[in-house]
Short mmCIF file of C-alpha atoms in Angstrom, two decimals:
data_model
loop_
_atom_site.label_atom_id
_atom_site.label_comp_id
_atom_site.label_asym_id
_atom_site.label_seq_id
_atom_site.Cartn_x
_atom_site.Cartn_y
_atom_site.Cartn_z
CA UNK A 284 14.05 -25.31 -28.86
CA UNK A 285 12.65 -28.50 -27.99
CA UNK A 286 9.18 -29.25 -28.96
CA UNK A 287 6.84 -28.74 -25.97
CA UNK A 288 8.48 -25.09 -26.15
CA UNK A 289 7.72 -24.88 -29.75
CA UNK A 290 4.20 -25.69 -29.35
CA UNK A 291 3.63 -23.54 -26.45
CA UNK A 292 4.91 -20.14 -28.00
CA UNK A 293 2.77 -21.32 -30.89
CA UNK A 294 -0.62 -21.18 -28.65
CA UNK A 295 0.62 -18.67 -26.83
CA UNK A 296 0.83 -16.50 -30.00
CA UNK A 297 -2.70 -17.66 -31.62
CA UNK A 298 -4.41 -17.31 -27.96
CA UNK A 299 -2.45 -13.66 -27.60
CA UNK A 300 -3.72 -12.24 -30.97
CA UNK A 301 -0.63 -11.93 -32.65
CA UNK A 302 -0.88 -14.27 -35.48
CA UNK A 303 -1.52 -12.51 -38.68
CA UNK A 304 -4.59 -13.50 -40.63
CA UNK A 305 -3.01 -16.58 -42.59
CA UNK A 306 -1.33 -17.84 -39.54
CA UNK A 307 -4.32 -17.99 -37.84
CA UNK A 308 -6.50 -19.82 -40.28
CA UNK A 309 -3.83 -22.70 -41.16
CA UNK A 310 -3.70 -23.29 -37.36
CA UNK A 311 -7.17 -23.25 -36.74
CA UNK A 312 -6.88 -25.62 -39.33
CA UNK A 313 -4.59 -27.78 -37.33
CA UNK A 314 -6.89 -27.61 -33.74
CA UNK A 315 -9.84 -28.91 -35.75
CA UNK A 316 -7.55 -31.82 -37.45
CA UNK A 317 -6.07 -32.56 -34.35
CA UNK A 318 -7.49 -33.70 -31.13
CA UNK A 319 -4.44 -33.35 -28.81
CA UNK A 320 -3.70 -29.88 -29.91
CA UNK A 321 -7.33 -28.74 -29.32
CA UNK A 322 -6.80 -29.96 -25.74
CA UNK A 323 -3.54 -28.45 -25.45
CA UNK A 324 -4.98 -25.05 -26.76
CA UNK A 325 -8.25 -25.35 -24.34
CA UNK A 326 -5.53 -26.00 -21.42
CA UNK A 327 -3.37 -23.20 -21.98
CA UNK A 328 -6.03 -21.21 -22.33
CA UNK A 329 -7.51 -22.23 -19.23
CA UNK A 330 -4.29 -21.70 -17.57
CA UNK A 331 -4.36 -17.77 -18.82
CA UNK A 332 -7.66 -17.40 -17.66
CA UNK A 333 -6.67 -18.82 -14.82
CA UNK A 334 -3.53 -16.54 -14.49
CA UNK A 335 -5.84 -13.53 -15.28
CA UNK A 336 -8.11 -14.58 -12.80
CA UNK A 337 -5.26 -14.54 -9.93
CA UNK A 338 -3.52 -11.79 -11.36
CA UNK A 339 -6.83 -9.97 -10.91
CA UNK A 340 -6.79 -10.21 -7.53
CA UNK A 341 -3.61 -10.01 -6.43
CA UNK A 342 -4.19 -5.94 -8.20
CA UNK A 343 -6.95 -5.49 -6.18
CA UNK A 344 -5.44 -6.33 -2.97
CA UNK A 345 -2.27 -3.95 -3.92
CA UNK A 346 -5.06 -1.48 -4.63
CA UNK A 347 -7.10 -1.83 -1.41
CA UNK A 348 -3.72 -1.45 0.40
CA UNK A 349 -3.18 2.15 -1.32
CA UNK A 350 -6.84 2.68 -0.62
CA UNK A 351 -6.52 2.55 3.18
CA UNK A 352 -3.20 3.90 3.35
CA UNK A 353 -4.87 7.04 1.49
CA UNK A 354 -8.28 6.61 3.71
CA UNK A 355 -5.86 6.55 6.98
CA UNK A 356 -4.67 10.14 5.93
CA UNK A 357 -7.91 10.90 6.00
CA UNK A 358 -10.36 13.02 3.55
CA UNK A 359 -8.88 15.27 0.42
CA UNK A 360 -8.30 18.43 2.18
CA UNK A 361 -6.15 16.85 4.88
CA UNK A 362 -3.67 14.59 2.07
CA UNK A 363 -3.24 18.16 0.52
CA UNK A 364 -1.90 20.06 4.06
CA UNK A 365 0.07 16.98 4.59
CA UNK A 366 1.62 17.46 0.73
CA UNK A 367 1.87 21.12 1.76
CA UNK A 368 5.09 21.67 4.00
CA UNK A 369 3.65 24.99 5.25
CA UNK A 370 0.85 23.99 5.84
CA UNK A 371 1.89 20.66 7.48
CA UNK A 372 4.41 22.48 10.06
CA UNK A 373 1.01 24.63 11.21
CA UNK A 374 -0.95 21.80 11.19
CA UNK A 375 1.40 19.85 13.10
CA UNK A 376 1.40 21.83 15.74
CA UNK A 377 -2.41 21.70 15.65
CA UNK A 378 -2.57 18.25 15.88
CA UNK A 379 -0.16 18.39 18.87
CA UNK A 380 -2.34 20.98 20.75
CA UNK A 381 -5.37 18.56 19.70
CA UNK A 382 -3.83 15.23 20.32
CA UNK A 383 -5.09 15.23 23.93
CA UNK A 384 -8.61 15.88 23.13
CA UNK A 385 -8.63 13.36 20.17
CA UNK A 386 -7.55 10.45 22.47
CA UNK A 387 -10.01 11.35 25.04
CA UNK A 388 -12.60 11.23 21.98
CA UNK A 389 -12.01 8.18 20.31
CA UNK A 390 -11.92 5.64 23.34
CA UNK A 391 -13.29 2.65 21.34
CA UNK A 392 -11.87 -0.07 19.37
CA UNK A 393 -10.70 0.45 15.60
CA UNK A 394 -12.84 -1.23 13.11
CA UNK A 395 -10.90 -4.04 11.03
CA UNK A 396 -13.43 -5.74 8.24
CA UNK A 397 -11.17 -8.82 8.32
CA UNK A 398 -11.00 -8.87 12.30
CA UNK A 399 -14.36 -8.78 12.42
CA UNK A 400 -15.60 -11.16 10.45
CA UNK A 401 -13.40 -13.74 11.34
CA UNK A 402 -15.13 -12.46 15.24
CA UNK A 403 -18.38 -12.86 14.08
CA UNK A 404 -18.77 -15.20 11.26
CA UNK A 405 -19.54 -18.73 12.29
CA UNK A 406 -21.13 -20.97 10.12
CA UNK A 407 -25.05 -21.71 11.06
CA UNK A 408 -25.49 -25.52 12.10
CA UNK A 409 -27.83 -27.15 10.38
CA UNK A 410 -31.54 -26.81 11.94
CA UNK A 411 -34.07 -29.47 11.21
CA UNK A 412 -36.63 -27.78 13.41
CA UNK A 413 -37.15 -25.21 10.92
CA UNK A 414 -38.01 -28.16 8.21
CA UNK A 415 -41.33 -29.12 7.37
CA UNK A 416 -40.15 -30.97 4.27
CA UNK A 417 -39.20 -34.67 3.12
CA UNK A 418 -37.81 -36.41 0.60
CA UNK A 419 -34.33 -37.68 -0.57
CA UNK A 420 -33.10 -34.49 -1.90
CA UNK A 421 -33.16 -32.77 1.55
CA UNK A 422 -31.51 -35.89 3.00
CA UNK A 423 -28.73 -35.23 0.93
CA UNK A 424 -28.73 -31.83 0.98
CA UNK A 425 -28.47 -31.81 4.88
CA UNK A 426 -25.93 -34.92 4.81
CA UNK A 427 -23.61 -32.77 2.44
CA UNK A 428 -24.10 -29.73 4.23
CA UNK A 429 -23.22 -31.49 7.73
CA UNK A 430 -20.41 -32.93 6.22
CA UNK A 431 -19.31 -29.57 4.79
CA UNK A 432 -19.81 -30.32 0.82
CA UNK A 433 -21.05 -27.10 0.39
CA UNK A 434 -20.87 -26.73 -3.30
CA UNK A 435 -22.75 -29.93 -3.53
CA UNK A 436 -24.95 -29.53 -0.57
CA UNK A 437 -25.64 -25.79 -2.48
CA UNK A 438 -27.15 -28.30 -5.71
CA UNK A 439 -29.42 -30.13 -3.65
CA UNK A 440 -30.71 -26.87 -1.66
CA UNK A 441 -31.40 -25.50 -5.26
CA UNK A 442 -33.84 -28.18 -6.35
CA UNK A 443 -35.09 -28.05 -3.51
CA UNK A 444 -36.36 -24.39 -4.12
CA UNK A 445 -36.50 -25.40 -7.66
CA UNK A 446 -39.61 -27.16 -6.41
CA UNK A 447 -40.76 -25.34 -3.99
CA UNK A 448 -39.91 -21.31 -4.58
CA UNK A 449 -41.86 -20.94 -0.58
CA UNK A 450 -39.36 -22.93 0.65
CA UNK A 451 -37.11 -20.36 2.40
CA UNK A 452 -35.19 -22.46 4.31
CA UNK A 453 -33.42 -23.52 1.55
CA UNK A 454 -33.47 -20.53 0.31
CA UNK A 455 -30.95 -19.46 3.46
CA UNK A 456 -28.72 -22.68 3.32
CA UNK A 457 -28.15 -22.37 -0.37
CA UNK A 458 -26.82 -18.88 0.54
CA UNK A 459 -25.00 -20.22 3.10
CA UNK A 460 -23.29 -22.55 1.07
CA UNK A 461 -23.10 -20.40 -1.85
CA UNK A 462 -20.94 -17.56 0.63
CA UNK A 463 -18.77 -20.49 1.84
CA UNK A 464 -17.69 -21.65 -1.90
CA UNK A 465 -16.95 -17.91 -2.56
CA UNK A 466 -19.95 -16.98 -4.42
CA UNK A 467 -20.62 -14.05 -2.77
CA UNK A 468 -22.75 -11.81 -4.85
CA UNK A 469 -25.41 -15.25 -5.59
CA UNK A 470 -25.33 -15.73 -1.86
CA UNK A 471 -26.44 -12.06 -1.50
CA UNK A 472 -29.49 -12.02 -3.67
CA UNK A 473 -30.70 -15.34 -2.16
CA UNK A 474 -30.65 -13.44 1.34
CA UNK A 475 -32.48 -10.77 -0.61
CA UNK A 476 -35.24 -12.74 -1.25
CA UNK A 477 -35.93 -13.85 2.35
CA UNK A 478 -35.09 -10.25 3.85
CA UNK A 479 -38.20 -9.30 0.82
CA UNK A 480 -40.58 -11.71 2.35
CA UNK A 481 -39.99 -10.67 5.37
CA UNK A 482 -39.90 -14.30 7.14
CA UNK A 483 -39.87 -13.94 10.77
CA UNK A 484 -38.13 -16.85 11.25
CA UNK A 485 -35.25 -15.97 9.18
CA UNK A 486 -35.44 -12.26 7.96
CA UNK A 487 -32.79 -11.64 11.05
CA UNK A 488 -30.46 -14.52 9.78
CA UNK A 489 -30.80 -12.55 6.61
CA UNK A 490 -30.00 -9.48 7.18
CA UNK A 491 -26.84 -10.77 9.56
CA UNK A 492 -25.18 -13.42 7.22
CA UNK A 493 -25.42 -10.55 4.48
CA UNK A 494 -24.38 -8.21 6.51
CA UNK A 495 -21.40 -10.98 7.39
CA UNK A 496 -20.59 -11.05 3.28
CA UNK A 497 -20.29 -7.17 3.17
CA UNK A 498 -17.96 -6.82 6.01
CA UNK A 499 -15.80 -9.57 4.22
CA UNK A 500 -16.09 -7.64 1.00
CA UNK A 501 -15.11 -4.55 3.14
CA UNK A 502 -18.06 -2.81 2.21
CA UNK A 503 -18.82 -1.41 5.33
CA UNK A 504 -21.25 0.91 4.14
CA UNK A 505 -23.71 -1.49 2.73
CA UNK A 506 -22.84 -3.76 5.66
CA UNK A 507 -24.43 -0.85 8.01
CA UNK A 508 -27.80 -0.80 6.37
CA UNK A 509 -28.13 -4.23 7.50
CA UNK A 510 -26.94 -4.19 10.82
CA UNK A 511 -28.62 -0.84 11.56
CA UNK A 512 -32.24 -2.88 11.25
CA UNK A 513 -30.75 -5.41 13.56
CA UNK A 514 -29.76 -3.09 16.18
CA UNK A 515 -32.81 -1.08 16.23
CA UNK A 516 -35.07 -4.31 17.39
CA UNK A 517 -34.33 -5.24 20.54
CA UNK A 518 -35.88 -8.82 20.22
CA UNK A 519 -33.38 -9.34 17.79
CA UNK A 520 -31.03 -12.28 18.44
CA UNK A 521 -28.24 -10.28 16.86
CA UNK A 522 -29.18 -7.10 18.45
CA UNK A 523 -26.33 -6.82 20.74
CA UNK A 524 -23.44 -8.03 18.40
CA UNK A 525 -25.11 -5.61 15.65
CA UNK A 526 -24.38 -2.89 17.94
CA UNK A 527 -20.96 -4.09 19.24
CA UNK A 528 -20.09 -3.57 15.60
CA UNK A 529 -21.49 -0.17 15.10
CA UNK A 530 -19.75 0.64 17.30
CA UNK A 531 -16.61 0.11 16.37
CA UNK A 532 -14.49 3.48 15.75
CA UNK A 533 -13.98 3.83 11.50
CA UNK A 534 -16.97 1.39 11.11
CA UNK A 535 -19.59 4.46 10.80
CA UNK A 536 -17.33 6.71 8.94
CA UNK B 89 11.69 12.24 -5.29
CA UNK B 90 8.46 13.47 -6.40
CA UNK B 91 4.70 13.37 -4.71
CA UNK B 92 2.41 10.86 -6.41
CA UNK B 93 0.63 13.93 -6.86
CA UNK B 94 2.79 15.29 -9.24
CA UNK B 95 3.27 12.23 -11.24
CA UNK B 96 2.86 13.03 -15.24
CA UNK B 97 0.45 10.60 -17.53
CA UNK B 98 3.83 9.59 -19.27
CA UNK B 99 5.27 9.16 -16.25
CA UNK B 100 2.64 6.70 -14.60
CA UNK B 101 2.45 4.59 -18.17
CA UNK B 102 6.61 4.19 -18.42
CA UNK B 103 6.22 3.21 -14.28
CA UNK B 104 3.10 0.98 -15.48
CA UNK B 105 5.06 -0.75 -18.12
CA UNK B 106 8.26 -0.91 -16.11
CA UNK B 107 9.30 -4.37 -14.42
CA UNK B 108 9.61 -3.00 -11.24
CA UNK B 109 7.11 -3.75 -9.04
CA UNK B 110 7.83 -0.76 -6.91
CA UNK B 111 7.59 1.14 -10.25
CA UNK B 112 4.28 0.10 -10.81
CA UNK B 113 2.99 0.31 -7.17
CA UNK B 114 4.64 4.38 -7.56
CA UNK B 115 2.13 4.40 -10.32
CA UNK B 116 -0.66 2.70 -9.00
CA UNK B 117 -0.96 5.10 -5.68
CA UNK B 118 -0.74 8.21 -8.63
CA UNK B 119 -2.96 6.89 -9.96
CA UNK B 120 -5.48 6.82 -6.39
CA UNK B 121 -4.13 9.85 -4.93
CA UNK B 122 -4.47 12.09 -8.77
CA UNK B 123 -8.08 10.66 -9.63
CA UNK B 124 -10.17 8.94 -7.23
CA UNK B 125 -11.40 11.69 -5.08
CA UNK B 126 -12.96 13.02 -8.50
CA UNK B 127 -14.46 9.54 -9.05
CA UNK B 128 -15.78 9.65 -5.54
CA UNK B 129 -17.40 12.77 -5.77
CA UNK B 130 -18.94 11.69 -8.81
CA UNK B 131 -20.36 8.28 -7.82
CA UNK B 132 -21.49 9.97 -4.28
CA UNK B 133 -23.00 12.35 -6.77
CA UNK B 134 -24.98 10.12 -8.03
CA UNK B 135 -26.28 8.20 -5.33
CA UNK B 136 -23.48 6.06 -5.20
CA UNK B 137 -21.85 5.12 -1.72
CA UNK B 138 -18.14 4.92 -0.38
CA UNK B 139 -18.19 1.34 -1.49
CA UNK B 140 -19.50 1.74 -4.74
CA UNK B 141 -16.78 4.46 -5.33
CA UNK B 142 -13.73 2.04 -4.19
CA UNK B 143 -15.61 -0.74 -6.20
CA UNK B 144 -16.26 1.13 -9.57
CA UNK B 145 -12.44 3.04 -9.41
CA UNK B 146 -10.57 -0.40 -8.76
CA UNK B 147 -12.30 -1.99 -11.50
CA UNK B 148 -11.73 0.84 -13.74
CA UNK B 149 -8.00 0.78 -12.42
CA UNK B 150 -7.60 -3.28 -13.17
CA UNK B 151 -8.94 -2.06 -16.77
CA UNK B 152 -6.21 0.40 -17.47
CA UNK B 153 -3.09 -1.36 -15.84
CA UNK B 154 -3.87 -4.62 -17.82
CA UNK B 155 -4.17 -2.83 -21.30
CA UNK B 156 -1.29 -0.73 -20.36
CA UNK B 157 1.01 -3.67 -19.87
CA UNK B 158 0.02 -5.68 -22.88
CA UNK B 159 0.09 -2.69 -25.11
CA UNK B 160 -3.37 -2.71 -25.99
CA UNK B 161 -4.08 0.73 -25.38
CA UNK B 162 -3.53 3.82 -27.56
CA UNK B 163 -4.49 6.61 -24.86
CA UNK B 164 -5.51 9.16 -27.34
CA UNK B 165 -6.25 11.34 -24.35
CA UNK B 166 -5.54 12.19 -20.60
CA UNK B 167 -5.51 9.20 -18.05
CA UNK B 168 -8.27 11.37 -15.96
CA UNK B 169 -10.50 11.50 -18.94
CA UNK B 170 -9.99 7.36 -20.18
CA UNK B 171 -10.24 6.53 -15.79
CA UNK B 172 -13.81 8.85 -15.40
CA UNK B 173 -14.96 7.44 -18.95
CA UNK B 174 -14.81 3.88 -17.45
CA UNK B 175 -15.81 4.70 -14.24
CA UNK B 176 -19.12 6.67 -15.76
CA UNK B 177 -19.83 4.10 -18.34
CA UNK B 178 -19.83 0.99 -15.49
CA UNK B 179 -21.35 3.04 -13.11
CA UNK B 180 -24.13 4.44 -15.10
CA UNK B 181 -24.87 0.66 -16.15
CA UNK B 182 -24.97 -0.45 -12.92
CA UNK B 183 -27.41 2.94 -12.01
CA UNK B 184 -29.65 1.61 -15.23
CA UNK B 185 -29.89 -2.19 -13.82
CA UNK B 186 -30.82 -0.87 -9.83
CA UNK B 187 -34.06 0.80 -12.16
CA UNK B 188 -35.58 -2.95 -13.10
CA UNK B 189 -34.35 -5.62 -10.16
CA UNK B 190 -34.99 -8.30 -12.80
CA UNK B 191 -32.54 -6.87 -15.22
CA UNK B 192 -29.77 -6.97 -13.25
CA UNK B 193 -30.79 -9.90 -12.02
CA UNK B 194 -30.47 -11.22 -15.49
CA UNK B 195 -27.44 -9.17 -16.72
CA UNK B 196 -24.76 -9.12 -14.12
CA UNK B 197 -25.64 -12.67 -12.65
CA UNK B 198 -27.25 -14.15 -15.41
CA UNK B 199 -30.24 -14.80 -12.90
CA UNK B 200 -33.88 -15.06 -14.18
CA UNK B 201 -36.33 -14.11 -11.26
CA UNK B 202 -37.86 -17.66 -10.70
CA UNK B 203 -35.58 -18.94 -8.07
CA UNK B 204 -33.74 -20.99 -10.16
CA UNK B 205 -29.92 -19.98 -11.77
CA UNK B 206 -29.66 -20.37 -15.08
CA UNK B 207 -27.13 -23.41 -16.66
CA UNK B 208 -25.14 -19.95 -18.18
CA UNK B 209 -24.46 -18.86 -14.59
CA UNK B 210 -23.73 -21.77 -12.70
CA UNK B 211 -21.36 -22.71 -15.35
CA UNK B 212 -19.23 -19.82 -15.06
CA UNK B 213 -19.31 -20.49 -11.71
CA UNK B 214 -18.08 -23.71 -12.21
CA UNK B 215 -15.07 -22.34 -14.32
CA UNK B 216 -14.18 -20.10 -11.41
CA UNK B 217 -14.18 -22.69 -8.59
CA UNK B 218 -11.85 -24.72 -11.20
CA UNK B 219 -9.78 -22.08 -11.66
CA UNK B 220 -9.43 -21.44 -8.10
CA UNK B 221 -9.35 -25.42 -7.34
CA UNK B 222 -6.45 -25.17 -9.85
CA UNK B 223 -4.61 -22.25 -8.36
CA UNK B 224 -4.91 -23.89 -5.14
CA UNK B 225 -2.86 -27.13 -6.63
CA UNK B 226 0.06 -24.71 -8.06
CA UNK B 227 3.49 -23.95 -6.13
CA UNK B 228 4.12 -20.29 -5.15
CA UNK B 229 6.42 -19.95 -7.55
CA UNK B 230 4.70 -21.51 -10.43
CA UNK B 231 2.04 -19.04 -9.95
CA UNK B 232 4.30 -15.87 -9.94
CA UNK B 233 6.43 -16.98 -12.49
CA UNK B 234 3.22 -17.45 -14.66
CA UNK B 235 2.03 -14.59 -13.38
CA UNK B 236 4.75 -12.57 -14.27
CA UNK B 237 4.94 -14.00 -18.46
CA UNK B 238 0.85 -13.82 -18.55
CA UNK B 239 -0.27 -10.89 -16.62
CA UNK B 240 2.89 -8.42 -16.27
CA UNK B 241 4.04 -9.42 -19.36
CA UNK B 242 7.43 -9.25 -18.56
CA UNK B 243 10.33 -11.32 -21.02
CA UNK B 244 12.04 -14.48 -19.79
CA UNK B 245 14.87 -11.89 -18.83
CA UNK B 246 12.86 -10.02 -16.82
CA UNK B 247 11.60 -12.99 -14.76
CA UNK B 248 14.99 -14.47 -14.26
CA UNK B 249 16.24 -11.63 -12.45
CA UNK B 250 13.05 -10.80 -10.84
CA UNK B 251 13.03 -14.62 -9.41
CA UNK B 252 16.81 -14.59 -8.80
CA UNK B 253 17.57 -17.82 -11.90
CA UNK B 254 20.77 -18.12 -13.65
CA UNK B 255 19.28 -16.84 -16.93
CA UNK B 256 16.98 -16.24 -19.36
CA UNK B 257 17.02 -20.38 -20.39
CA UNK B 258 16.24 -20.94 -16.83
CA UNK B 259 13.56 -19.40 -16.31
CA UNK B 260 11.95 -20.46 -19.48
CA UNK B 261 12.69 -24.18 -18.29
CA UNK B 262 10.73 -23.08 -15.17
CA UNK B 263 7.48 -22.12 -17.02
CA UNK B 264 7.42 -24.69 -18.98
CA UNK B 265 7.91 -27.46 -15.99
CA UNK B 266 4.78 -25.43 -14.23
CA UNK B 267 2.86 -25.81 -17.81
CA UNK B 268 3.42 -29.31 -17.36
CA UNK B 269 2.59 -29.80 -13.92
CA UNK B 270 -0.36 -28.89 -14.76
CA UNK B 271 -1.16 -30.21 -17.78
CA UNK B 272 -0.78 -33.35 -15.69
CA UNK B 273 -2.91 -32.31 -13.43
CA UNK B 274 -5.90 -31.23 -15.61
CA UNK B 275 -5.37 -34.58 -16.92
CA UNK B 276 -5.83 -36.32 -13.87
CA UNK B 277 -8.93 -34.45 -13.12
CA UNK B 278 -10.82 -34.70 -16.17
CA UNK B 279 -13.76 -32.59 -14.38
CA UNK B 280 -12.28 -29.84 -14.79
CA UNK B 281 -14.15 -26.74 -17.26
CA UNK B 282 -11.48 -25.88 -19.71
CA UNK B 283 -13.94 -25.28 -22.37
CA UNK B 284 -12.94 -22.54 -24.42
CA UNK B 285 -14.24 -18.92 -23.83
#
């Protein structure tokens, strides 16, 4: 076994628990003697997390396939005639006898969280209308947000309301920025806050762009809360496309 | 071949533990089709929504497949009680935090109610966009293979087949040549949060 291997199996073991009690101390003993095996513990244990991290999600996308598969059969009672071959053969026929109705029925287009928010999500452009504020911090804020640094643009926006908690505007491209580096739920409760003040210049941008990060997160019923106080003002800019997505067949299930 | 329905708890943990990942998907939709309409009914129960119920079950799903596979768990009772345990505990903590805004403000995001996120926070959120920055930077492979040793905790046997290598040596080589890889890289981007947790 050649050395690298040695040492990995060894922090693989102490980072895994299964040293025993002695083993444990005497290396612990080693990391804090010795630099280069503290960093090579803090990497592979990075790396794990890491690992964990993916591993995480590749579950939950196995999982959300099961889950619609299942939803697709539809509600409990109906996965249990389908497991019952009696009672599948008589609904079968049912379903036959129905089919012609059902089509006639459900004349709209599917609803497909992905599909749609690729449709409908589009980055806002940057707006210095809205602005009423100087200063070197917003310069750089806006120059890293045109330039799509939005993790760093996200900084700057947060001093910014760091200094100024009226200051919605950055408020809203924080969130923005926060939703486009994957920080989802953050980006959410900064939306919150302006949808709480009620702005009127952004309460609609609100409710839209969270609505946007729930149909991502294929969380269509919290996404509907939102869009359902879009579609019910008619002034609204996103009054229309908030109904086109209603609207959607399996969106208001 | 038998309904996920009719799966047995033995029979889901042997599937669960089992290298196959067909085995473990088997398990995984027993697992959905056996329990989560009682989860659902619980969490719509108690003013949860659709959402919440798919959110709180996976999560309590992730839980049970990951102690499963590294042998961490001694069930001690039936799957359905150990799934709705977990499933009531997180959802009755997330019930207590929707009572006081600022407490789960401050508990699940680490977020104190002046506008500003705390150094806590943004830190972990640091360690996520490096571990995604880093996950990014790794071959395919690399990442299953990895995958498979860390997370499925299968042997070096197990992964050679799985990945079609000659052998067991093999596919040890190949882990270690993705440890180094990115050793190398962490070392060329020294900004990276490896801190230890």
């Amino acid at each position: 076994m050649d050395m690298n291997q040695e040492i990995t199996e060894k922090i693989e073991k102490y980072l895994q628990g299964l040293m025993s009690e002695e083993e444990k101390r005497d290396f612990e003993n080693e990391i804090s003697q010795n630099k280069d095996l503290k960093k090579e513990v803090e990497q592979l244990s990075f790396v794990i997390d890491s690992i964990e991290h993916y591993g995480d999600t590749e579950l939950r996308k196995r999982l959300n396939r099961i889950h619609n598969n299942i939803s697709s059969q539809g509600p409990a009672i109906v996965r249990f005639i389908v497991n019952n071959k009696i009672l599948s053969v008589a609904a079968s026929v049912i379903i036959v006898i129905s089919m012609y109705f059902t089509i006639e029925y459900f004349s709209g287009s599917m609803f497909n969280s992905e599909k749609v928010y690729l449709t409908y999500y589009s980055t806002p452009v940057y707006n210095q209308v809205t602005r009423n504020v100087t200063g070197n911090t917003l310069q750089q804020a806006e120059l890293f947000y045109k330039q799509k640094e939005y993790g760093r643009a996200s900084k700057m926006f947060r001093k910014l309301t760091n200094q100024d908690a009226d200051d919605l505007t950055s408020f809203f491209y924080m969130a923005i920025c926060l939703h486009e580096t994957g920080s989802d739920s953050l980006a959410l409760i900064q939306f919150d806050k302006i949808i709480e003040r009620n702005n009127p210049a952004l309460t609609d941008d609100a409710l839209w762009y969270s609505a946007m990060i729930y149909i991502k997160q294929d969380k269509a019923a919290n996404a509907r809360k939102y869009l359902e106080r879009l579609a019910t003002d008619e002034s609204s800019f996103y009054h229309k496309k908030a109904e086109e997505i209603l609207g959607l067949r399996g969106f208001s299930e | 071949m038998k309904r996920t329905s009719e799966i047995s708890d033995s029979e889901i943990i042997t599937l669960i533990r089992s290298a196959n990942e067909k085995s473990n998907n088997t398990a995984l939709k027993a697992l959905y089709s056996q329990y989560y309409d009682i989860i659902k009914g619980y969490i719509k129960q108690n003013n949860g929504t659709d959402d919440d119920a798919k959110d709180i079950f996976q999560e309590s799903v992730v839980i049970f497949y990951k102690k499963i596979k590294s042998g961490d768990l001694q069930l001690n009772c039936k799957i359905k009680t150990y799934i709705y345990s977990v499933c009531k505990n997180k959802w009755l903590d997330k019930l207590r935090g929707v009572k006081n805004h600022t407490r789960i403000l401050q508990r699940e995001y680490g977020y104190i109610d002046n506008y500003e996120l705390p150094a806590e926070h943004m830190e972990n959120t640091e360690r996520i966009k490096s571990i995604e920055k880093l996950l990014n930077s790794v071959s395919s492979d690399c990442k299953k293979v990895l995958r498979l040793f860390y997370y499925e905790r299968l042997n070096m046997n197990e992964i050679a087949i799985k990945m079609g290598y000659k052998g067991e040596q093999s596919a040890k080589n190949k882990k270690l040549k993705c440890l180094k890889y990115i050793r190398q890289f962490l070392n060329k981007n020294p900004g990276f949060d490896i801190s230890l947790r």
